[in-house]
Amino acid sequence: MSTTSTYTHTKVFKLESGKKLRKVELAYQTYGKLNAKKDNVIWACHALTANADVLDWWKGLFGNNDLFNPEEHFIICANVLSSHYGSTSPLSINPTTGLPYYLAFPEVTIRDMVAAHRLLAAHLGIEEIKVLIGGSLGGQQAVEWAIEEPSTIQNLILVATNAVHSPWGIAFNESQRLAISSDRSFYANKPDGGLKGLKTARSIALLSYRSYDAYTATQLESVNEKTGSFRASSYQNYQGEKLCNRFNAYSYWYLSKAMDSHNVGRNRTSITDALGSIKANTLVIGIENDVLFPISEQQFLSKHIPDAEFYSVKSAYGHDGFLIETDVLTNVIGNFLKESTNKKIIKLHKTA
């Protein structure tokens, strides 16, 4: 059973920057039922342009016949602040003006997104999360949450993500924002403002999501005579238009800035000390040829999160492998969770 809901936080929501949002709304979806002990919660954090329907965008890992299924688990995914799919965003109405925020929307950080998730969890009466999982920007949320509430998260699954967003990643995001801002309509304060720029931004992003091998496998020409109208060119245009049909430039702009803000060491002793405070049983998964989140970033996470396990995945798809290689993820994550349960039983047995 799937339920789509919106939680409205009526109190003032203070952002990490000190700015405030009034009447924050969070769109979220749940699947399955919360059991009597409230200990069957699987919380999925979504990536940049995804939504709260995790059974749609993470098929093969989440679903009725998959590892995380609604028959056993109470699955939750909440749409992040700034996103296009129902939560408070640049297209939401500013209570002060009665008009959409657009570029007057305050910048939101990963930590702000997590603070909103925590409010939702409290609203739902959830005090323990059996598994917190996320990839990419979703993984950034998950690691922040595990630091903020170490006793709440029992098992933590981090996929193709990092402890701090790299200069390389920030440069990719800035290039995309330059493309969006070069579209003069972005400053027109209309829902469809900046769409031409967004199309270009998506084309840039794709080069960081996929790999040389992936393009060779899917976009290679079958003839030698062509001098134009290449498959790779058509693919870039198609994917750009596809995003424009379902997203908006303002949310994309703010979400990319949120990703840039990610640094678990900010206003804490250090990055390593922050990671060292995590108590959850942790599995870190990296994609070997990920250009955007190189595997060294996942190795860093596993090295500094106490007793974390690390697994590398081979994929021709680069960063997008975290959404595509679900058979491998199912096997690796399933085995890890079984081992974690056994460790807990052994611990309890020894204590007794």
mmCIF file of C-alpha atoms in Angstrom:
data_model
loop_
_atom_site.group_PDB
_atom_site.id
_atom_site.type_symbol
_atom_site.label_atom_id
_atom_site.label_comp_id
_atom_site.label_asym_id
_atom_site.label_seq_id
_atom_site.Cartn_x
_atom_site.Cartn_y
_atom_site.Cartn_z
ATOM 1 C CA MET A 1 0.000 0.000 0.000
ATOM 2 C CA SER A 2 1.366 3.396 -1.010
ATOM 3 C CA THR A 3 0.328 6.683 0.551
ATOM 4 C CA THR A 4 1.228 10.144 -0.731
ATOM 5 C CA SER A 5 1.051 12.861 1.915
ATOM 6 C CA THR A 6 2.218 16.350 2.778
ATOM 7 C CA TYR A 7 3.408 17.378 6.219
ATOM 8 C CA THR A 8 3.049 21.068 7.052
ATOM 9 C CA HIS A 9 5.318 22.473 9.722
ATOM 10 C CA THR A 10 3.439 25.489 11.018
ATOM 11 C CA LYS A 11 6.248 26.887 13.173
ATOM 12 C CA VAL A 12 9.055 29.007 11.733
ATOM 13 C CA PHE A 13 11.790 26.817 10.225
ATOM 14 C CA LYS A 14 15.224 28.308 10.820
ATOM 15 C CA LEU A 15 17.800 27.481 8.181
ATOM 16 C CA GLU A 16 21.488 26.915 8.828
ATOM 17 C CA SER A 17 22.158 30.342 7.284
ATOM 18 C CA GLY A 18 19.979 32.002 9.923
ATOM 19 C CA LYS A 19 17.256 32.819 7.422
ATOM 20 C CA LYS A 20 13.749 31.581 8.112
ATOM 21 C CA LEU A 21 10.965 29.879 6.222
ATOM 22 C CA ARG A 22 7.370 30.101 7.322
ATOM 23 C CA LYS A 23 5.004 27.166 6.857
ATOM 24 C CA VAL A 24 7.395 24.566 5.462
ATOM 25 C CA GLU A 25 5.737 21.745 3.518
ATOM 26 C CA LEU A 26 7.256 18.319 2.949
ATOM 27 C CA ALA A 27 5.789 15.950 0.387
ATOM 28 C CA TYR A 28 6.464 12.311 1.203
ATOM 29 C CA GLN A 29 5.398 8.791 0.325
ATOM 30 C CA THR A 30 5.100 5.740 2.524
ATOM 31 C CA TYR A 31 4.747 2.088 1.588
ATOM 32 C CA GLY A 32 3.690 -0.776 3.835
ATOM 33 C CA LYS A 33 2.764 -0.519 7.496
ATOM 34 C CA LEU A 34 4.627 0.578 10.592
ATOM 35 C CA ASN A 35 4.684 -2.397 12.953
ATOM 36 C CA ALA A 36 3.741 -2.292 16.627
ATOM 37 C CA LYS A 37 7.379 -1.919 17.754
ATOM 38 C CA LYS A 38 8.004 0.772 15.124
ATOM 39 C CA ASP A 39 11.283 -0.931 14.258
ATOM 40 C CA ASN A 40 10.729 -1.770 10.576
ATOM 41 C CA VAL A 41 11.424 1.672 9.079
ATOM 42 C CA ILE A 42 13.455 1.920 5.865
ATOM 43 C CA TRP A 43 14.110 5.574 5.025
ATOM 44 C CA ALA A 44 15.376 6.367 1.526
ATOM 45 C CA CYS A 45 16.925 9.753 0.731
ATOM 46 C CA HIS A 46 16.619 10.740 -2.922
ATOM 47 C CA ALA A 47 19.144 12.250 -5.308
ATOM 48 C CA LEU A 48 19.183 15.583 -7.156
ATOM 49 C CA THR A 49 16.130 15.499 -9.442
ATOM 50 C CA ALA A 50 14.279 12.479 -8.043
ATOM 51 C CA ASN A 51 11.054 12.538 -6.048
ATOM 52 C CA ALA A 52 9.474 10.760 -3.083
ATOM 53 C CA ASP A 53 8.364 7.732 -5.136
ATOM 54 C CA VAL A 54 11.356 5.518 -4.385
ATOM 55 C CA LEU A 55 9.620 2.442 -5.802
ATOM 56 C CA ASP A 56 9.667 4.225 -9.159
ATOM 57 C CA TRP A 57 13.221 5.566 -9.354
ATOM 58 C CA TRP A 58 15.027 2.769 -7.461
ATOM 59 C CA LYS A 59 13.286 -0.202 -9.053
ATOM 60 C CA GLY A 60 15.029 -3.490 -8.441
ATOM 61 C CA LEU A 61 16.064 -2.480 -4.932
ATOM 62 C CA PHE A 62 12.688 -1.178 -3.725
ATOM 63 C CA GLY A 63 9.507 -2.982 -4.730
ATOM 64 C CA ASN A 64 7.073 -5.755 -3.884
ATOM 65 C CA ASN A 65 9.493 -8.502 -4.908
ATOM 66 C CA ASP A 66 12.708 -6.677 -4.069
ATOM 67 C CA LEU A 67 15.055 -6.415 -1.080
ATOM 68 C CA PHE A 68 13.146 -3.514 0.449
ATOM 69 C CA ASN A 69 9.516 -4.458 0.020
ATOM 70 C CA PRO A 70 6.350 -2.975 1.551
ATOM 71 C CA GLU A 71 5.198 -6.392 2.745
ATOM 72 C CA GLU A 72 7.976 -6.485 5.361
ATOM 73 C CA HIS A 73 9.035 -2.890 5.802
ATOM 74 C CA PHE A 74 7.600 0.558 6.385
ATOM 75 C CA ILE A 75 9.331 2.498 3.626
ATOM 76 C CA ILE A 76 9.518 6.289 3.617
ATOM 77 C CA CYS A 77 10.943 8.760 1.133
ATOM 78 C CA ALA A 78 10.515 12.506 1.582
ATOM 79 C CA ASN A 79 10.950 15.092 -1.137
ATOM 80 C CA VAL A 80 13.760 17.464 -0.123
ATOM 81 C CA LEU A 81 13.421 21.190 0.462
ATOM 82 C CA SER A 82 13.955 23.185 -2.781
ATOM 83 C CA SER A 83 12.788 20.299 -4.971
ATOM 84 C CA HIS A 84 10.121 20.397 -7.639
ATOM 85 C CA TYR A 85 7.909 17.618 -6.328
ATOM 86 C CA GLY A 86 5.706 19.039 -3.608
ATOM 87 C CA SER A 87 7.996 20.299 -0.854
ATOM 88 C CA THR A 88 8.667 23.984 -0.191
ATOM 89 C CA SER A 89 10.720 25.275 -3.118
ATOM 90 C CA PRO A 90 11.484 28.390 -5.191
ATOM 91 C CA LEU A 91 8.091 27.993 -6.900
ATOM 92 C CA SER A 92 6.219 27.946 -3.565
ATOM 93 C CA ILE A 93 4.280 31.019 -2.494
ATOM 94 C CA ASN A 94 6.205 33.442 -0.332
ATOM 95 C CA PRO A 95 3.811 34.321 2.547
ATOM 96 C CA THR A 96 5.298 37.818 2.721
ATOM 97 C CA THR A 97 4.592 38.763 -0.896
ATOM 98 C CA GLY A 98 1.858 36.341 -1.921
ATOM 99 C CA LEU A 99 3.947 35.500 -5.013
ATOM 100 C CA PRO A 100 6.316 32.605 -5.789
ATOM 101 C CA TYR A 101 9.792 32.984 -4.300
ATOM 102 C CA TYR A 102 11.812 32.304 -7.464
ATOM 103 C CA LEU A 103 15.286 33.767 -6.830
ATOM 104 C CA ALA A 104 14.212 35.265 -3.499
ATOM 105 C CA PHE A 105 14.160 31.751 -2.069
ATOM 106 C CA PRO A 106 16.815 31.312 0.638
ATOM 107 C CA GLU A 107 19.655 28.883 -0.002
ATOM 108 C CA VAL A 108 19.137 25.527 1.676
ATOM 109 C CA THR A 109 21.943 23.187 2.784
ATOM 110 C CA ILE A 110 22.066 19.411 3.088
ATOM 111 C CA ARG A 111 21.872 19.901 6.852
ATOM 112 C CA ASP A 112 18.640 21.886 6.406
ATOM 113 C CA MET A 113 17.175 19.035 4.359
ATOM 114 C CA VAL A 114 18.020 16.620 7.167
ATOM 115 C CA ALA A 115 16.502 18.938 9.771
ATOM 116 C CA ALA A 116 13.263 18.846 7.772
ATOM 117 C CA HIS A 117 13.399 15.029 7.550
ATOM 118 C CA ARG A 118 13.829 14.866 11.324
ATOM 119 C CA LEU A 119 10.729 17.009 11.826
ATOM 120 C CA LEU A 120 8.779 14.635 9.610
ATOM 121 C CA ALA A 121 10.079 11.598 11.508
ATOM 122 C CA ALA A 122 8.988 13.185 14.804
ATOM 123 C CA HIS A 123 5.570 13.959 13.306
ATOM 124 C CA LEU A 124 5.197 10.288 12.319
ATOM 125 C CA GLY A 125 6.310 9.101 15.756
ATOM 126 C CA ILE A 126 9.434 7.405 14.403
ATOM 127 C CA GLU A 127 12.246 7.189 16.943
ATOM 128 C CA GLU A 128 14.300 4.451 15.298
ATOM 129 C CA ILE A 129 15.268 3.919 11.659
ATOM 130 C CA LYS A 130 16.216 0.352 10.824
ATOM 131 C CA VAL A 131 17.923 1.305 7.549
ATOM 132 C CA LEU A 132 18.792 4.765 6.263
ATOM 133 C CA ILE A 133 19.944 4.637 2.645
ATOM 134 C CA GLY A 134 20.855 7.156 -0.015
ATOM 135 C CA GLY A 135 22.992 7.606 -3.095
ATOM 136 C CA SER A 136 24.669 10.766 -4.407
ATOM 137 C CA LEU A 137 22.900 13.794 -2.860
ATOM 138 C CA GLY A 138 20.736 11.248 -1.033
ATOM 139 C CA GLY A 139 23.866 9.759 0.511
ATOM 140 C CA GLN A 140 24.972 13.216 1.617
ATOM 141 C CA GLN A 141 21.693 13.543 3.504
ATOM 142 C CA ALA A 142 22.052 10.081 5.015
ATOM 143 C CA VAL A 143 25.567 10.641 6.369
ATOM 144 C CA GLU A 144 24.531 14.000 7.857
ATOM 145 C CA TRP A 145 21.536 12.418 9.572
ATOM 146 C CA ALA A 146 23.677 9.614 11.012
ATOM 147 C CA ILE A 147 25.969 12.261 12.511
ATOM 148 C CA GLU A 148 23.123 14.404 13.839
ATOM 149 C CA GLU A 149 21.252 11.490 15.424
ATOM 150 C CA PRO A 150 23.722 8.619 15.916
ATOM 151 C CA SER A 151 21.422 6.621 18.197
ATOM 152 C CA THR A 152 18.424 6.811 15.839
ATOM 153 C CA ILE A 153 20.004 5.137 12.799
ATOM 154 C CA GLN A 154 20.581 1.400 13.185
ATOM 155 C CA ASN A 155 21.993 0.615 9.733
ATOM 156 C CA LEU A 156 23.437 3.147 7.300
ATOM 157 C CA ILE A 157 23.899 2.482 3.571
ATOM 158 C CA LEU A 158 25.897 5.119 1.675
ATOM 159 C CA VAL A 159 26.163 4.721 -2.099
ATOM 160 C CA ALA A 160 28.290 6.824 -4.487
ATOM 161 C CA THR A 161 28.514 9.769 -2.099
ATOM 162 C CA ASN A 162 30.997 11.688 0.041
ATOM 163 C CA ALA A 163 31.769 13.471 3.310
ATOM 164 C CA VAL A 164 32.410 16.817 1.645
ATOM 165 C CA HIS A 165 31.561 17.890 -1.886
ATOM 166 C CA SER A 166 34.756 18.187 -3.897
ATOM 167 C CA PRO A 167 36.113 21.168 -5.870
ATOM 168 C CA TRP A 168 35.594 18.955 -8.945
ATOM 169 C CA GLY A 169 31.921 18.422 -8.116
ATOM 170 C CA ILE A 170 31.405 22.094 -7.302
ATOM 171 C CA ALA A 171 33.008 23.039 -10.633
ATOM 172 C CA PHE A 172 30.547 20.789 -12.481
ATOM 173 C CA ASN A 173 27.636 22.393 -10.631
ATOM 174 C CA GLU A 174 28.894 25.917 -11.233
ATOM 175 C CA SER A 175 29.232 25.171 -14.947
ATOM 176 C CA GLN A 176 25.602 24.096 -14.975
ATOM 177 C CA ARG A 177 24.514 27.238 -13.132
ATOM 178 C CA LEU A 178 26.473 29.350 -15.620
ATOM 179 C CA ALA A 179 24.478 27.681 -18.375
ATOM 180 C CA ILE A 180 21.185 28.402 -16.597
ATOM 181 C CA SER A 181 22.082 32.030 -15.837
ATOM 182 C CA SER A 182 23.053 32.627 -19.482
ATOM 183 C CA ASP A 183 19.375 32.128 -20.320
ATOM 184 C CA ARG A 184 17.882 35.596 -19.766
ATOM 185 C CA SER A 185 14.441 34.133 -19.124
ATOM 186 C CA PHE A 186 15.793 32.718 -15.849
ATOM 187 C CA TYR A 187 15.425 36.210 -14.376
ATOM 188 C CA ALA A 188 11.865 36.673 -15.654
ATOM 189 C CA ASN A 189 10.324 35.041 -12.557
ATOM 190 C CA LYS A 190 8.100 32.631 -14.470
ATOM 191 C CA PRO A 191 7.668 28.895 -13.807
ATOM 192 C CA ASP A 192 9.223 28.099 -17.195
ATOM 193 C CA GLY A 193 12.062 30.594 -16.786
ATOM 194 C CA GLY A 194 15.546 29.345 -17.645
ATOM 195 C CA LEU A 195 14.456 26.180 -19.435
ATOM 196 C CA LYS A 196 16.909 26.595 -22.329
ATOM 197 C CA GLY A 197 19.677 27.019 -19.795
ATOM 198 C CA LEU A 198 18.420 24.011 -17.854
ATOM 199 C CA LYS A 199 18.614 21.884 -20.997
ATOM 200 C CA THR A 200 22.268 22.819 -21.417
ATOM 201 C CA ALA A 201 22.920 22.236 -17.711
ATOM 202 C CA ARG A 202 21.508 18.732 -17.964
ATOM 203 C CA SER A 203 23.756 18.003 -20.923
ATOM 204 C CA ILE A 204 26.775 19.028 -18.852
ATOM 205 C CA ALA A 205 25.595 16.925 -15.908
ATOM 206 C CA LEU A 206 25.198 13.807 -18.040
ATOM 207 C CA LEU A 207 28.909 13.850 -18.817
ATOM 208 C CA SER A 208 29.578 13.476 -15.093
ATOM 209 C CA TYR A 209 26.882 10.842 -14.549
ATOM 210 C CA ARG A 210 27.951 8.431 -17.263
ATOM 211 C CA SER A 211 31.302 7.235 -18.607
ATOM 212 C CA TYR A 212 33.277 6.947 -21.827
ATOM 213 C CA ASP A 213 32.417 3.247 -21.967
ATOM 214 C CA ALA A 214 28.702 3.896 -21.464
ATOM 215 C CA TYR A 215 28.564 6.354 -24.364
ATOM 216 C CA THR A 216 30.591 3.986 -26.535
ATOM 217 C CA ALA A 217 28.212 1.133 -25.762
ATOM 218 C CA THR A 218 24.999 3.062 -26.395
ATOM 219 C CA GLN A 219 25.780 5.947 -28.770
ATOM 220 C CA LEU A 220 28.422 4.575 -31.129
ATOM 221 C CA GLU A 221 27.562 4.997 -34.806
ATOM 222 C CA SER A 222 26.985 1.861 -36.897
ATOM 223 C CA VAL A 223 28.304 3.478 -40.100
ATOM 224 C CA ASN A 224 31.471 5.389 -40.955
ATOM 225 C CA GLU A 225 30.003 7.887 -43.425
ATOM 226 C CA LYS A 226 28.323 10.311 -41.021
ATOM 227 C CA THR A 227 29.547 13.880 -40.643
ATOM 228 C CA GLY A 228 26.629 15.101 -38.512
ATOM 229 C CA SER A 229 23.373 14.133 -36.773
ATOM 230 C CA PHE A 230 25.257 11.876 -34.414
ATOM 231 C CA ARG A 231 23.490 9.610 -31.926
ATOM 232 C CA ALA A 232 25.397 11.133 -29.017
ATOM 233 C CA SER A 233 24.206 14.599 -30.027
ATOM 234 C CA SER A 234 20.589 13.452 -30.220
ATOM 235 C CA TYR A 235 20.922 11.765 -26.840
ATOM 236 C CA GLN A 236 22.162 14.930 -25.142
ATOM 237 C CA ASN A 237 19.295 16.949 -26.627
ATOM 238 C CA TYR A 238 16.712 14.325 -25.715
ATOM 239 C CA GLN A 239 17.837 14.044 -22.101
ATOM 240 C CA GLY A 240 17.914 17.830 -21.723
ATOM 241 C CA GLU A 241 14.382 18.191 -23.059
ATOM 242 C CA LYS A 242 13.206 15.276 -20.905
ATOM 243 C CA LEU A 243 14.326 17.052 -17.724
ATOM 244 C CA CYS A 244 12.777 20.349 -18.846
ATOM 245 C CA ASN A 245 9.440 18.574 -19.225
ATOM 246 C CA ARG A 246 9.428 17.450 -15.594
ATOM 247 C CA PHE A 247 11.556 19.931 -13.625
ATOM 248 C CA ASN A 248 12.294 23.653 -13.297
ATOM 249 C CA ALA A 249 15.476 25.697 -13.493
ATOM 250 C CA TYR A 250 15.004 27.364 -10.098
ATOM 251 C CA SER A 251 14.840 24.121 -8.125
ATOM 252 C CA TYR A 252 17.808 22.772 -10.068
ATOM 253 C CA TRP A 253 19.796 25.917 -9.278
ATOM 254 C CA TYR A 254 19.124 25.696 -5.535
ATOM 255 C CA LEU A 255 19.590 21.931 -5.290
ATOM 256 C CA SER A 256 23.001 22.174 -6.949
ATOM 257 C CA LYS A 257 23.976 24.824 -4.390
ATOM 258 C CA ALA A 258 22.779 22.552 -1.589
ATOM 259 C CA MET A 259 25.035 19.794 -2.910
ATOM 260 C CA ASP A 260 27.964 22.222 -2.972
ATOM 261 C CA SER A 261 27.297 23.077 0.694
ATOM 262 C CA HIS A 262 27.877 19.507 1.849
ATOM 263 C CA ASN A 263 30.686 19.296 4.396
ATOM 264 C CA VAL A 264 30.189 17.195 7.520
ATOM 265 C CA GLY A 265 33.036 19.073 9.220
ATOM 266 C CA ARG A 266 31.368 22.487 9.046
ATOM 267 C CA ASN A 267 31.026 23.977 12.548
ATOM 268 C CA ARG A 268 32.256 20.692 14.001
ATOM 269 C CA THR A 269 35.723 19.739 15.240
ATOM 270 C CA SER A 270 36.727 18.121 11.936
ATOM 271 C CA ILE A 271 35.446 15.968 9.090
ATOM 272 C CA THR A 272 37.034 12.840 10.545
ATOM 273 C CA ASP A 273 35.700 13.504 14.047
ATOM 274 C CA ALA A 274 32.201 13.994 12.629
ATOM 275 C CA LEU A 275 32.381 10.678 10.768
ATOM 276 C CA GLY A 276 33.819 9.053 13.874
ATOM 277 C CA SER A 277 30.674 9.932 15.830
ATOM 278 C CA ILE A 278 28.485 7.646 13.676
ATOM 279 C CA LYS A 279 27.195 4.643 15.608
ATOM 280 C CA ALA A 280 25.182 2.912 12.886
ATOM 281 C CA ASN A 281 26.293 -0.338 11.292
ATOM 282 C CA THR A 282 27.569 1.190 8.069
ATOM 283 C CA LEU A 283 28.060 -0.084 4.536
ATOM 284 C CA VAL A 284 29.720 2.205 1.999
ATOM 285 C CA ILE A 285 29.430 1.344 -1.702
ATOM 286 C CA GLY A 286 31.404 3.002 -4.482
ATOM 287 C CA ILE A 287 31.257 2.763 -8.284
ATOM 288 C CA GLU A 288 34.736 2.068 -9.653
ATOM 289 C CA ASN A 289 34.567 4.413 -12.658
ATOM 290 C CA ASP A 290 32.413 7.132 -11.088
ATOM 291 C CA VAL A 291 33.702 10.451 -12.414
ATOM 292 C CA LEU A 292 31.560 12.702 -10.223
ATOM 293 C CA PHE A 293 32.011 10.905 -6.902
ATOM 294 C CA PRO A 294 35.333 9.048 -7.333
ATOM 295 C CA ILE A 295 35.689 5.826 -5.358
ATOM 296 C CA SER A 296 38.390 7.427 -3.202
ATOM 297 C CA GLU A 297 35.601 9.460 -1.573
ATOM 298 C CA GLN A 298 33.752 6.311 -0.504
ATOM 299 C CA GLN A 299 37.007 4.765 0.710
ATOM 300 C CA PHE A 300 37.506 7.863 2.867
ATOM 301 C CA LEU A 301 34.036 7.428 4.373
ATOM 302 C CA SER A 302 34.593 3.767 5.169
ATOM 303 C CA LYS A 303 38.006 4.493 6.680
ATOM 304 C CA HIS A 304 36.704 7.072 9.135
ATOM 305 C CA ILE A 305 33.253 5.715 10.043
ATOM 306 C CA PRO A 306 33.824 3.221 12.873
ATOM 307 C CA ASP A 307 33.744 -0.425 11.728
ATOM 308 C CA ALA A 308 32.264 0.521 8.332
ATOM 309 C CA GLU A 309 32.350 -2.030 5.521
ATOM 310 C CA PHE A 310 33.309 -1.049 1.984
ATOM 311 C CA TYR A 311 32.322 -2.573 -1.338
ATOM 312 C CA SER A 312 33.207 -1.459 -4.862
ATOM 313 C CA VAL A 313 30.920 -2.076 -7.827
ATOM 314 C CA LYS A 314 32.052 -2.422 -11.433
ATOM 315 C CA SER A 315 29.709 -0.649 -13.804
ATOM 316 C CA ALA A 316 29.949 0.723 -17.315
ATOM 317 C CA TYR A 317 27.442 3.397 -16.307
ATOM 318 C CA GLY A 318 29.649 5.466 -14.013
ATOM 319 C CA HIS A 319 27.854 7.435 -11.316
ATOM 320 C CA ASP A 320 24.452 6.345 -12.629
ATOM 321 C CA GLY A 321 25.455 2.806 -11.727
ATOM 322 C CA PHE A 322 24.011 3.360 -8.251
ATOM 323 C CA LEU A 323 20.544 3.479 -9.848
ATOM 324 C CA ILE A 324 21.148 0.809 -12.476
ATOM 325 C CA GLU A 325 23.190 -1.986 -10.838
ATOM 326 C CA THR A 326 20.365 -3.009 -8.522
ATOM 327 C CA ASP A 327 21.062 -6.750 -8.750
ATOM 328 C CA VAL A 328 24.543 -6.210 -7.338
ATOM 329 C CA LEU A 329 23.278 -3.753 -4.734
ATOM 330 C CA THR A 330 20.585 -6.195 -3.625
ATOM 331 C CA ASN A 331 23.167 -8.915 -3.084
ATOM 332 C CA VAL A 332 25.705 -6.717 -1.292
ATOM 333 C CA ILE A 333 23.214 -4.847 0.909
ATOM 334 C CA GLY A 334 21.196 -7.983 1.680
ATOM 335 C CA ASN A 335 24.287 -9.844 2.877
ATOM 336 C CA PHE A 336 25.438 -6.855 4.911
ATOM 337 C CA LEU A 337 22.105 -6.546 6.718
ATOM 338 C CA LYS A 338 22.093 -10.262 7.523
ATOM 339 C CA GLU A 339 25.599 -9.980 8.951
ATOM 340 C CA SER A 340 24.644 -6.876 10.932
ATOM 341 C CA THR A 341 21.699 -8.721 12.471
ATOM 342 C CA ASN A 342 23.964 -11.633 13.390
ATOM 343 C CA LYS A 343 26.470 -9.266 14.987
ATOM 344 C CA LYS A 344 23.700 -7.734 17.104
ATOM 345 C CA ILE A 345 22.553 -11.205 18.231
ATOM 346 C CA ILE A 346 26.106 -12.172 19.136
ATOM 347 C CA LYS A 347 26.559 -8.897 21.025
ATOM 348 C CA LEU A 348 23.366 -9.395 22.989
ATOM 349 C CA HIS A 349 24.307 -12.996 23.717
ATOM 350 C CA LYS A 350 27.712 -11.985 25.055
ATOM 351 C CA THR A 351 26.242 -9.237 27.189
ATOM 352 C CA ALA A 352 23.726 -11.654 28.682
#
